[in-house]
Amino acid sequence: MEFLFNSLLELITQTSTNLPPDVRAAMGIALKQETPGTQSHQALSIMATNIDMAHEDQGPICQDTGMPTFIVHTPVGVNQLVIKKKIKEAVAEATRLGKLRPNSVDSLTGKNSGNNLGEETPVIHFEQWEHDEIEVKLVLKGGGCENKNIQYSLPCDLDHLGKAGRDLAGVRKCILHAVWQAQGQGCAPGALGVCIGSDRAHGYDLAKMQLFRTLDDVNPNPELAALEAEIVAEANRLGIGAMGLGGGVALIGCKIAAANRLPASFFVSVAYDCWAFRRLGIRMDATSGVITQWLYRDPERPVERMAKETGFPLTGREVILTPPLTAEMMRQLKVGDVVLIRGEMFTGRDAVHAYLMKNPPPVDLNGAVLYHCGPVMLKQGEEWFVKAAGPTTSSREEPYQADVLRNYGVKAVIGKGGMGKKTLAGLKECGAVYLHGVGGAAQFYARTVKKVLGVHLFDFGVPEAMWHLKVEDFMAIVTMDAHGNSLHAEVEQATGDVLETMKA
Ligand SMILES: O=C(O)C[C@H](O)C(=O)O
Ligand code: SF4
């Protein structure tokens, strides 16, 4: 199988950089359905531009290339140990090439292995089958949407929806609740894989396996097909919008499986995948390892561009921010303002925030912009280059953010999904703002980075280090201002009220 390694490396590269046709089509429909001129429509347009950029540059669509999960089917007699070895080698090589972010972190020491290899990573499932070829499917599902997976045990009581019983009506309520609780934090519009039944562990596994169906297929079970369509239609009436900014899109698909269950249990497991729904597959000759067929693709259909024009049109109404920033400048901003950042910023996410609770920052953060981002970086010679740099979910920093503003003078925080009351109060007290970036738009933002000025706390690993960047026209929206206003709180309240009307 001399071509096996190259075939696997190509599968990983394509999955990370080239969104599958069914997802492109669904995102195209979402863009057409959304109201032009809204923030949700602008986010979808940036996603479309980003999809094109990733394909053009073969760069990761999103910087979080997730937990690589391989589903391998082999003919009887094929040596699965060889395939496992080659998958690991291809994952390490794809990481070295910047097609995957190093995402394998030791849960006990916090150490990032640097090559995506480690205890139980990547995830590889093997099955034998009656066909003559080898099939490998791969899904790259990032941490932010994985964090919005959720499992319900029926009967139960749900916010805004009341009692959910042990029937399809109860299942419907669980799935609608799953979409609502995610808001924009899992980078809506999302795609759901759902399993009704089974036990907790296998139920979640089966839910994730539903993500290998195509978004435009029809469930062979008519009851489930009807429920899938009903869920997408109702979810898109909630008002969540792309990235939770408010609007007409929330879901691009919902795929439901039913499995037998124990008499005592009735689980509904929901795997929430983000709009950067990266999954592909290949068939290979079992002797040579040569790719004989790409799954999810039609060889007759070329890859279509998503965005009408290249780049992103500016309106001239954007507010230019040039750090260091002051409280007085930030107090002039209000929710809805679009800003362009020109100058320096620092990345900082989970490890940096925890560190700053006990230690002073390695740099002066007074007036600084702090970007919740774990980029994909490549070093060439002595210089670092940003290969992908979209925002991570900010809510994980809620326990720390207000203290960082107060203690170190940060004046603007960039992230996605919004933050809570404690941070909102901190923004008001300190004269600072929260700027919302489009989750998953990793190439769109990487292109604004003109130079990597340095890196601090590098021991935290590439994604968690504090990168010092010089950017040009980094675009973001004020969604939490220094006057106690939060678009996220408004959308959560408004969508909760709509959810209430779906109780029956
Ligand atoms: O880890 C990241 O860079 C992003 C993460 O997938 C998230 O959505 O928060
Ligand atoms: S940042 Fe958003 S698009 Fe990227 S993996 Fe996380 S949830 Fe998905």
Short mmCIF file of C-alpha atoms and ligand atoms in Angstrom, two decimals:
data_model
loop_
_atom_site.label_atom_id
_atom_site.label_comp_id
_atom_site.label_asym_id
_atom_site.label_seq_id
_atom_site.Cartn_x
_atom_site.Cartn_y
_atom_site.Cartn_z
CA MET A 1 0.00 0.00 0.00
CA GLU A 2 2.73 2.45 -1.05
CA PHE A 3 0.22 5.24 -1.80
CA LEU A 4 -1.70 4.96 1.46
CA PHE A 5 0.18 7.75 3.29
CA ASN A 6 -0.24 10.26 0.43
CA SER A 7 -3.93 9.41 0.04
CA LEU A 8 -4.55 9.94 3.76
CA LEU A 9 -2.57 13.21 3.79
CA GLU A 10 -4.67 14.45 0.85
CA LEU A 11 -7.90 13.45 2.64
CA ILE A 12 -6.85 15.41 5.75
CA THR A 13 -5.77 18.45 3.71
CA GLN A 14 -8.97 18.54 1.66
CA THR A 15 -11.18 18.06 4.73
CA SER A 16 -9.49 20.97 6.51
CA THR A 17 -9.40 23.39 3.59
CA ASN A 18 -12.19 22.59 1.13
CA LEU A 19 -15.75 22.63 2.46
CA PRO A 20 -17.81 19.76 0.98
CA PRO A 21 -20.33 20.59 -1.78
CA ASP A 22 -23.46 19.79 0.28
CA VAL A 23 -22.32 22.16 3.03
CA ARG A 24 -21.42 24.84 0.47
CA ALA A 25 -24.89 24.50 -1.04
CA ALA A 26 -26.59 24.76 2.37
CA MET A 27 -24.50 27.83 3.30
CA GLY A 28 -25.41 29.38 -0.06
CA ILE A 29 -29.11 28.90 0.72
CA ALA A 30 -28.62 30.39 4.19
CA LEU A 31 -26.92 33.46 2.69
CA LYS A 32 -29.76 33.92 0.18
CA GLN A 33 -32.41 33.51 2.94
CA GLU A 34 -30.82 35.99 5.36
CA THR A 35 -31.84 39.65 5.22
CA PRO A 36 -29.17 41.76 3.44
CA GLY A 37 -27.70 44.56 5.53
CA THR A 38 -28.12 42.67 8.81
CA GLN A 39 -25.19 41.60 10.98
CA SER A 40 -26.18 37.97 10.39
CA HIS A 41 -26.02 38.51 6.63
CA GLN A 42 -22.62 40.20 7.03
CA ALA A 43 -21.35 37.23 9.06
CA LEU A 44 -22.59 34.78 6.41
CA SER A 45 -20.87 36.85 3.71
CA ILE A 46 -17.60 36.73 5.64
CA MET A 47 -18.02 32.96 6.01
CA ALA A 48 -18.52 32.69 2.24
CA THR A 49 -15.43 34.78 1.54
CA ASN A 50 -13.48 32.70 4.03
CA ILE A 51 -14.53 29.43 2.37
CA ASP A 52 -13.18 30.69 -0.95
CA MET A 53 -9.93 31.92 0.64
CA ALA A 54 -9.34 28.58 2.36
CA HIS A 55 -9.82 26.69 -0.89
CA GLU A 56 -7.59 29.09 -2.85
CA ASP A 57 -4.72 28.97 -0.33
CA GLN A 58 -5.30 25.39 0.89
CA GLY A 59 -5.42 26.91 4.39
CA PRO A 60 -7.59 25.64 7.25
CA ILE A 61 -11.17 26.95 6.94
CA CYS A 62 -11.16 27.31 10.72
CA GLN A 63 -8.07 27.43 12.92
CA ASP A 64 -9.63 24.82 15.17
CA THR A 65 -9.27 21.67 13.11
CA GLY A 66 -10.84 19.74 15.91
CA MET A 67 -10.40 16.16 17.08
CA PRO A 68 -9.58 14.26 13.84
CA THR A 69 -12.00 11.31 13.84
CA PHE A 70 -11.51 8.57 11.24
CA ILE A 71 -14.12 5.91 10.34
CA VAL A 72 -12.33 3.14 8.44
CA HIS A 73 -13.98 0.22 6.62
CA THR A 74 -11.68 -2.51 5.34
CA PRO A 75 -12.14 -5.74 3.39
CA VAL A 76 -11.48 -8.93 5.38
CA GLY A 77 -7.75 -9.62 5.48
CA VAL A 78 -6.48 -6.04 5.21
CA ASN A 79 -3.89 -5.19 7.87
CA GLN A 80 -5.58 -2.54 10.02
CA LEU A 81 -2.40 -1.99 12.06
CA VAL A 82 -0.67 -0.63 8.96
CA ILE A 83 -3.58 1.72 8.27
CA LYS A 84 -3.57 2.97 11.88
CA LYS A 85 0.18 3.67 11.67
CA LYS A 86 -0.19 5.57 8.37
CA ILE A 87 -3.13 7.61 9.68
CA LYS A 88 -1.00 8.80 12.59
CA GLU A 89 1.93 9.62 10.30
CA ALA A 90 -0.37 11.56 7.96
CA VAL A 91 -1.93 13.49 10.87
CA ALA A 92 1.53 14.47 12.14
CA GLU A 93 2.62 15.56 8.64
CA ALA A 94 -0.58 17.57 8.07
CA THR A 95 0.10 19.32 11.38
CA ARG A 96 3.71 20.07 10.36
CA LEU A 97 2.37 21.55 7.09
CA GLY A 98 -0.13 23.78 8.90
CA LYS A 99 -3.22 21.98 7.57
CA LEU A 100 -4.15 20.92 11.11
CA ARG A 101 -3.63 22.90 14.32
CA PRO A 102 -1.77 20.99 17.04
CA ASN A 103 -4.82 20.13 19.15
CA SER A 104 -3.77 17.13 21.25
CA VAL A 105 -3.44 18.36 24.86
CA ASP A 106 -2.53 16.07 27.76
CA SER A 107 -5.52 16.37 30.12
CA LEU A 108 -3.32 15.90 33.20
CA THR A 109 -0.32 18.15 32.38
CA GLY A 110 -1.92 20.59 29.88
CA LYS A 111 1.02 19.93 27.53
CA ASN A 112 0.24 20.11 23.82
CA SER A 113 1.96 17.24 21.98
CA GLY A 114 2.60 19.57 19.03
CA ASN A 115 1.74 16.97 16.37
CA ASN A 116 -1.88 16.01 17.15
CA LEU A 117 -0.71 12.59 18.40
CA GLY A 118 -1.33 11.49 21.97
CA GLU A 119 -3.44 9.25 24.21
CA GLU A 120 -6.57 8.41 22.17
CA THR A 121 -5.83 11.06 19.54
CA PRO A 122 -6.59 10.91 16.68
CA VAL A 123 -9.82 8.90 17.10
CA ILE A 124 -9.88 5.91 14.75
CA HIS A 125 -12.77 3.44 14.38
CA PHE A 126 -12.32 0.25 12.30
CA GLU A 127 -15.02 -1.99 10.79
CA GLN A 128 -14.70 -4.86 8.34
CA TRP A 129 -17.03 -4.93 5.34
CA GLU A 130 -17.88 -7.02 2.30
CA HIS A 131 -16.55 -4.54 -0.32
CA ASP A 132 -13.13 -4.95 -2.02
CA GLU A 133 -11.93 -1.39 -1.34
CA ILE A 134 -10.87 0.49 1.78
CA GLU A 135 -13.05 3.44 2.79
CA VAL A 136 -11.85 6.21 5.12
CA LYS A 137 -14.18 8.97 6.29
CA LEU A 138 -12.88 11.90 8.33
CA VAL A 139 -14.67 14.55 10.38
CA LEU A 140 -12.88 17.58 11.85
CA LYS A 141 -15.21 18.91 14.58
CA GLY A 142 -13.86 21.74 16.66
CA GLY A 143 -13.97 22.29 20.39
CA GLY A 144 -16.42 25.17 20.44
CA CYS A 145 -19.22 23.25 18.77
CA GLU A 146 -18.28 20.06 20.62
CA ASN A 147 -18.85 22.06 23.81
CA LYS A 148 -22.43 22.67 22.65
CA ASN A 149 -23.21 18.97 22.28
CA ILE A 150 -25.87 18.07 24.83
CA GLN A 151 -27.69 14.96 26.08
CA TYR A 152 -31.18 14.83 27.56
CA SER A 153 -32.77 12.11 29.71
CA LEU A 154 -36.52 12.00 29.23
CA PRO A 155 -38.86 12.91 30.80
CA CYS A 156 -37.42 16.30 31.75
CA ASP A 157 -38.35 19.97 32.14
CA LEU A 158 -36.81 22.42 29.64
CA ASP A 159 -36.33 26.22 29.80
CA HIS A 160 -39.16 27.95 27.91
CA LEU A 161 -40.58 24.60 26.71
CA GLY A 162 -41.79 22.93 29.90
CA LYS A 163 -42.14 19.15 30.18
CA ALA A 164 -40.63 16.92 27.50
CA GLY A 165 -42.07 13.39 27.59
CA ARG A 166 -40.84 10.05 26.30
CA ASP A 167 -42.17 10.50 22.77
CA LEU A 168 -41.29 12.30 19.51
CA ALA A 169 -42.96 15.45 20.84
CA GLY A 170 -40.55 15.36 23.75
CA VAL A 171 -37.64 14.65 21.40
CA ARG A 172 -38.64 17.68 19.32
CA LYS A 173 -38.50 19.89 22.39
CA CYS A 174 -35.03 18.59 23.34
CA ILE A 175 -33.62 19.31 19.90
CA LEU A 176 -35.11 22.82 19.75
CA HIS A 177 -33.69 23.45 23.23
CA ALA A 178 -30.28 22.17 22.05
CA VAL A 179 -30.27 24.74 19.24
CA TRP A 180 -31.39 27.54 21.58
CA GLN A 181 -28.81 26.81 24.30
CA ALA A 182 -26.03 26.91 21.71
CA GLN A 183 -26.99 30.44 20.57
CA GLY A 184 -24.03 31.58 18.47
CA GLN A 185 -21.34 29.94 20.58
CA GLY A 186 -21.06 26.87 18.34
CA CYS A 187 -20.78 29.13 15.28
CA ALA A 188 -24.31 29.06 13.96
CA PRO A 189 -25.72 28.15 11.52
CA GLY A 190 -25.10 24.68 12.85
CA ALA A 191 -25.74 21.13 11.65
CA LEU A 192 -27.09 18.60 14.13
CA GLY A 193 -26.53 14.87 14.45
CA VAL A 194 -29.09 13.37 16.85
CA CYS A 195 -29.60 9.95 18.37
CA ILE A 196 -32.83 8.96 20.06
CA GLY A 197 -32.23 6.04 22.47
CA SER A 198 -29.20 3.84 23.09
CA ASP A 199 -27.11 4.50 26.22
CA ARG A 200 -25.18 7.67 27.07
CA ALA A 201 -21.85 6.68 25.48
CA HIS A 202 -23.11 4.98 22.33
CA GLY A 203 -25.88 7.55 21.93
CA TYR A 204 -23.35 10.34 21.59
CA ASP A 205 -21.32 8.21 19.19
CA LEU A 206 -24.38 7.51 17.03
CA ALA A 207 -25.28 11.21 17.06
CA LYS A 208 -21.83 12.06 15.72
CA MET A 209 -22.13 9.35 13.06
CA GLN A 210 -25.28 11.11 11.77
CA LEU A 211 -22.96 13.91 10.68
CA PHE A 212 -21.65 11.63 7.94
CA ARG A 213 -25.03 11.83 6.17
CA THR A 214 -25.25 14.53 3.49
CA LEU A 215 -27.24 17.65 4.36
CA ASP A 216 -29.50 17.16 1.33
CA ASP A 217 -30.37 13.50 1.91
CA VAL A 218 -33.76 12.27 3.16
CA ASN A 219 -34.12 10.07 6.21
CA PRO A 220 -35.46 6.66 5.10
CA ASN A 221 -37.75 6.68 8.16
CA PRO A 222 -40.69 8.95 7.21
CA GLU A 223 -41.43 9.93 10.84
CA LEU A 224 -37.82 11.01 11.38
CA ALA A 225 -37.67 12.70 7.96
CA ALA A 226 -40.68 14.78 8.94
CA LEU A 227 -39.18 15.62 12.33
CA GLU A 228 -35.85 16.65 10.73
CA ALA A 229 -37.62 19.06 8.37
CA GLU A 230 -39.82 20.44 11.17
CA ILE A 231 -36.82 21.06 13.43
CA VAL A 232 -34.87 22.99 10.76
CA ALA A 233 -37.91 25.13 9.92
CA GLU A 234 -38.73 25.88 13.57
CA ALA A 235 -35.10 26.46 14.57
CA ASN A 236 -34.76 29.00 11.77
CA ARG A 237 -37.76 30.87 13.18
CA LEU A 238 -36.10 31.28 16.60
CA GLY A 239 -34.25 34.41 15.50
CA ILE A 240 -30.75 33.24 16.49
CA GLY A 241 -29.03 34.28 13.25
CA ALA A 242 -25.50 33.53 12.08
CA MET A 243 -23.11 33.62 15.05
CA GLY A 244 -26.10 34.37 17.32
CA LEU A 245 -26.25 37.97 16.08
CA GLY A 246 -30.02 37.73 15.53
CA GLY A 247 -31.61 36.72 12.22
CA GLY A 248 -33.29 34.04 10.17
CA VAL A 249 -30.73 31.25 10.21
CA ALA A 250 -29.78 28.86 13.01
CA LEU A 251 -29.49 25.47 11.34
CA ILE A 252 -28.34 24.17 7.97
CA GLY A 253 -29.34 20.61 8.75
CA CYS A 254 -30.67 18.11 11.29
CA LYS A 255 -30.03 14.36 10.96
CA ILE A 256 -31.74 12.01 13.39
CA ALA A 257 -31.19 8.30 14.14
CA ALA A 258 -33.25 6.08 16.44
CA ALA A 259 -31.63 3.23 18.37
CA ASN A 260 -33.09 0.79 20.85
CA ARG A 261 -32.82 1.76 24.50
CA LEU A 262 -33.10 0.30 27.99
CA PRO A 263 -36.56 0.36 29.57
CA ALA A 264 -35.20 2.69 32.28
CA SER A 265 -33.50 5.12 29.92
CA PHE A 266 -34.66 7.48 27.19
CA PHE A 267 -31.71 9.57 26.06
CA VAL A 268 -31.67 12.18 23.31
CA SER A 269 -28.06 12.88 22.31
CA VAL A 270 -27.27 15.94 20.18
CA ALA A 271 -23.97 16.49 18.36
CA TYR A 272 -23.89 20.17 17.37
CA ASP A 273 -21.53 20.81 14.44
CA CYS A 274 -20.68 24.34 13.29
CA TRP A 275 -21.13 25.88 9.85
CA ALA A 276 -17.50 24.87 9.16
CA PHE A 277 -18.88 21.38 8.80
CA ARG A 278 -15.73 19.60 7.63
CA ARG A 279 -16.17 15.97 6.72
CA LEU A 280 -15.04 14.07 3.65
CA GLY A 281 -14.23 10.51 2.63
CA ILE A 282 -12.25 8.45 0.13
CA ARG A 283 -12.34 4.97 -1.31
CA MET A 284 -8.92 3.41 -1.94
CA ASP A 285 -7.57 0.41 -3.80
CA ALA A 286 -6.88 -2.15 -1.05
CA THR A 287 -3.54 -3.14 -2.59
CA SER A 288 -1.96 0.17 -3.63
CA GLY A 289 -3.79 2.65 -1.40
CA VAL A 290 -4.52 4.85 -4.43
CA ILE A 291 -7.69 6.98 -4.14
CA THR A 292 -10.34 5.59 -6.49
CA GLN A 293 -13.22 7.86 -5.44
CA TRP A 294 -13.98 10.96 -3.35
CA LEU A 295 -17.13 10.73 -1.24
CA TYR A 296 -19.48 13.74 -0.85
CA ARG A 297 -18.19 15.09 -4.17
CA ASP A 298 -19.52 14.92 -7.70
CA PRO A 299 -16.56 14.67 -10.13
CA GLU A 300 -18.81 16.34 -12.74
CA ARG A 301 -19.35 19.41 -10.49
CA PRO A 302 -16.37 21.78 -10.07
CA VAL A 303 -15.92 23.53 -6.71
CA GLU A 304 -18.14 26.63 -6.84
CA ARG A 305 -17.06 29.98 -5.42
CA MET A 306 -19.22 31.04 -2.50
CA ALA A 307 -18.73 34.80 -2.49
CA LYS A 308 -19.82 37.05 -5.34
CA GLU A 309 -16.78 39.30 -5.08
CA THR A 310 -13.33 38.83 -3.56
CA GLY A 311 -12.39 40.68 -0.39
CA PHE A 312 -14.98 42.44 1.74
CA PRO A 313 -16.54 45.76 0.80
CA LEU A 314 -16.09 48.53 3.40
CA THR A 315 -18.88 51.09 3.84
CA GLY A 316 -16.69 53.98 5.00
CA ARG A 317 -18.71 54.10 8.25
CA GLU A 318 -16.33 51.79 10.07
CA VAL A 319 -14.64 53.20 13.20
CA ILE A 320 -10.85 52.96 13.01
CA LEU A 321 -9.21 51.77 16.24
CA THR A 322 -5.45 52.20 16.63
CA PRO A 323 -4.12 50.78 19.91
CA PRO A 324 -3.26 51.80 22.58
CA LEU A 325 -6.92 52.53 23.25
CA THR A 326 -8.39 54.69 26.02
CA ALA A 327 -11.56 54.43 28.11
CA GLU A 328 -12.70 57.72 26.59
CA MET A 329 -12.41 56.29 23.05
CA MET A 330 -14.20 53.09 24.05
CA ARG A 331 -17.06 54.97 25.70
CA GLN A 332 -17.81 56.59 22.35
CA LEU A 333 -18.56 53.18 20.83
CA LYS A 334 -22.00 51.54 20.99
CA VAL A 335 -23.44 48.11 20.16
CA GLY A 336 -23.67 47.68 16.39
CA ASP A 337 -20.67 49.84 15.48
CA VAL A 338 -18.29 48.15 13.03
CA VAL A 339 -14.62 48.72 13.80
CA LEU A 340 -11.40 48.22 11.88
CA ILE A 341 -8.33 47.62 14.01
CA ARG A 342 -5.04 48.96 12.70
CA GLY A 343 -2.00 48.19 14.84
CA GLU A 344 -0.96 45.75 17.52
CA MET A 345 -2.97 43.13 19.39
CA PHE A 346 -2.25 40.14 21.61
CA THR A 347 -3.92 36.74 21.55
CA GLY A 348 -4.97 35.20 24.85
CA ARG A 349 -7.43 32.42 25.62
CA ASP A 350 -7.91 29.71 28.26
CA ALA A 351 -4.34 29.17 29.53
CA VAL A 352 -3.39 32.87 29.34
CA HIS A 353 -6.47 33.97 31.31
CA ALA A 354 -5.90 31.38 34.01
CA TYR A 355 -2.23 32.48 34.17
CA LEU A 356 -3.16 36.18 34.48
CA MET A 357 -5.25 35.41 37.56
CA LYS A 358 -2.06 34.53 39.44
CA ASN A 359 0.70 36.33 37.51
CA PRO A 360 1.29 39.71 35.86
CA PRO A 361 1.21 39.67 32.04
CA PRO A 362 4.52 39.25 30.20
CA VAL A 363 3.80 42.54 28.39
CA ASP A 364 2.10 45.86 29.26
CA LEU A 365 -1.59 45.37 28.36
CA ASN A 366 -2.68 48.89 29.16
CA GLY A 367 -4.84 50.10 26.25
CA ALA A 368 -4.35 46.76 24.50
CA VAL A 369 -6.63 44.62 22.34
CA LEU A 370 -6.87 41.04 23.60
CA TYR A 371 -7.96 38.52 20.96
CA HIS A 372 -9.53 35.23 22.10
CA CYS A 373 -7.77 33.19 19.44
CA GLY A 374 -5.60 30.08 19.13
CA PRO A 375 -4.04 30.44 15.66
CA VAL A 376 -2.40 27.95 13.33
CA MET A 377 1.22 29.12 13.06
CA LEU A 378 4.14 28.07 10.89
CA LYS A 379 7.77 29.00 11.52
CA GLN A 380 9.96 29.66 8.52
CA GLY A 381 13.56 30.31 9.52
CA GLU A 382 13.36 32.62 12.54
CA GLU A 383 10.00 34.13 11.53
CA TRP A 384 6.48 33.02 12.47
CA PHE A 385 3.56 33.24 10.05
CA VAL A 386 -0.16 33.08 10.81
CA LYS A 387 -1.88 30.39 8.73
CA ALA A 388 -5.36 30.62 10.30
CA ALA A 389 -6.66 32.91 13.04
CA GLY A 390 -10.39 33.00 13.76
CA PRO A 391 -11.90 33.72 17.21
CA THR A 392 -12.60 31.15 19.89
CA THR A 393 -15.68 31.04 22.15
CA SER A 394 -15.33 33.86 24.67
CA SER A 395 -17.72 32.52 27.31
CA ARG A 396 -14.98 30.24 28.65
CA GLU A 397 -13.12 33.38 29.81
CA GLU A 398 -16.15 34.76 31.68
CA PRO A 399 -14.70 33.82 35.11
CA TYR A 400 -11.59 35.87 34.40
CA GLN A 401 -12.36 38.67 31.94
CA ALA A 402 -13.51 41.44 34.27
CA ASP A 403 -10.42 40.98 36.45
CA VAL A 404 -8.14 41.17 33.40
CA LEU A 405 -9.81 44.42 32.34
CA ARG A 406 -9.54 45.86 35.85
CA ASN A 407 -6.02 44.66 36.72
CA TYR A 408 -4.21 45.11 33.42
CA GLY A 409 -6.06 47.84 31.51
CA VAL A 410 -7.15 45.86 28.44
CA LYS A 411 -9.58 48.09 26.51
CA ALA A 412 -10.98 45.80 23.83
CA VAL A 413 -11.63 42.07 23.87
CA ILE A 414 -12.25 40.24 20.59
CA GLY A 415 -13.93 36.85 20.49
CA LYS A 416 -17.15 35.13 19.41
CA GLY A 417 -20.37 34.05 21.05
CA GLY A 418 -20.42 36.91 23.55
CA MET A 419 -19.79 37.08 27.29
CA GLY A 420 -21.91 37.32 30.44
CA LYS A 421 -23.04 39.81 33.05
CA LYS A 422 -19.75 39.89 34.99
CA THR A 423 -17.81 40.92 31.90
CA LEU A 424 -20.52 43.40 30.88
CA ALA A 425 -20.18 45.09 34.26
CA GLY A 426 -16.40 45.06 33.91
CA LEU A 427 -16.62 46.73 30.49
CA LYS A 428 -18.79 49.50 32.00
CA GLU A 429 -16.54 49.96 35.03
CA CYS A 430 -13.29 50.07 33.05
CA GLY A 431 -14.45 51.74 29.84
CA ALA A 432 -13.84 48.82 27.49
CA VAL A 433 -15.75 46.94 24.74
CA TYR A 434 -16.31 43.42 23.46
CA LEU A 435 -15.78 43.08 19.71
CA HIS A 436 -17.38 40.16 17.90
CA GLY A 437 -15.54 38.31 15.15
CA VAL A 438 -17.00 35.67 12.86
CA GLY A 439 -16.21 32.22 14.20
CA GLY A 440 -14.54 29.98 11.68
CA ALA A 441 -13.39 32.84 9.43
CA ALA A 442 -9.79 31.86 10.01
CA GLN A 443 -8.41 32.83 6.60
CA PHE A 444 -10.36 36.10 6.53
CA TYR A 445 -8.63 37.26 9.72
CA ALA A 446 -5.26 35.64 9.01
CA ARG A 447 -4.98 37.86 5.95
CA THR A 448 -5.20 40.98 8.17
CA VAL A 449 -2.03 39.96 10.04
CA LYS A 450 0.88 41.89 8.54
CA LYS A 451 3.57 40.70 10.97
CA VAL A 452 4.08 38.43 13.96
CA LEU A 453 5.92 40.75 16.38
CA GLY A 454 6.64 38.04 18.95
CA VAL A 455 5.28 35.34 21.20
CA HIS A 456 5.03 35.02 24.99
CA LEU A 457 4.10 32.09 27.28
CA PHE A 458 5.07 29.77 24.43
CA ASP A 459 5.24 26.85 26.87
CA PHE A 460 1.41 26.82 26.71
CA GLY A 461 1.74 25.50 23.15
CA VAL A 462 0.94 27.20 19.84
CA PRO A 463 -2.85 27.61 20.28
CA GLU A 464 -2.64 28.83 23.89
CA ALA A 465 0.44 31.08 23.69
CA MET A 466 0.21 34.90 23.73
CA TRP A 467 0.96 35.93 20.13
CA HIS A 468 1.86 39.58 19.50
CA LEU A 469 0.44 40.55 16.12
CA LYS A 470 0.42 43.61 13.89
CA VAL A 471 -2.87 43.76 11.96
CA GLU A 472 -4.39 45.96 9.23
CA ASP A 473 -8.18 46.46 8.95
CA PHE A 474 -9.15 43.64 11.32
CA MET A 475 -12.95 43.95 11.15
CA ALA A 476 -15.24 43.30 14.12
CA ILE A 477 -18.62 44.43 15.50
CA VAL A 478 -19.22 46.00 18.93
CA THR A 479 -21.71 43.59 20.54
CA MET A 480 -21.07 44.55 24.20
CA ASP A 481 -20.32 48.22 24.90
CA ALA A 482 -19.12 50.29 27.88
CA HIS A 483 -22.70 51.37 28.71
CA GLY A 484 -24.12 48.02 29.82
CA ASN A 485 -25.56 47.00 26.44
CA SER A 486 -25.15 43.45 25.13
CA LEU A 487 -26.54 42.21 21.82
CA HIS A 488 -26.05 38.64 23.09
CA ALA A 489 -28.27 39.18 26.11
CA GLU A 490 -30.93 40.76 23.88
CA VAL A 491 -30.88 37.88 21.35
CA GLU A 492 -30.95 35.23 24.10
CA GLN A 493 -34.01 36.91 25.66
CA ALA A 494 -35.80 37.41 22.33
CA THR A 495 -35.15 33.87 21.10
CA GLY A 496 -36.23 32.50 24.48
CA ASP A 497 -39.56 34.30 24.06
CA VAL A 498 -39.99 32.73 20.60
CA LEU A 499 -39.06 29.31 21.97
CA GLU A 500 -41.83 29.75 24.55
CA THR A 501 -44.35 29.93 21.68
CA MET A 502 -43.16 26.53 20.42
CA LYS A 503 -44.22 24.83 23.67
CA ALA A 504 -47.29 23.07 22.29
O1 LIG B 1 -10.33 26.42 19.66
C1 LIG B 1 -10.64 27.31 18.84
O2 LIG B 1 -9.82 28.00 18.21
C2 LIG B 1 -12.09 27.61 18.57
C3 LIG B 1 -13.07 26.65 19.18
O3 LIG B 1 -13.42 25.65 18.24
C4 LIG B 1 -14.30 27.39 19.56
O4 LIG B 1 -15.27 27.36 18.77
O5 LIG B 1 -14.29 28.01 20.64
S1 SF4 B 2 -14.42 28.31 15.98
FE1 SF4 B 2 -16.48 27.96 15.26
S2 SF4 B 2 -16.17 27.22 13.18
FE2 SF4 B 2 -14.24 26.91 14.26
S3 SF4 B 2 -14.35 24.87 15.11
FE3 SF4 B 2 -15.04 26.30 16.72
S4 SF4 B 2 -17.24 26.23 16.46
FE4 SF4 B 2 -16.40 25.44 14.53
#
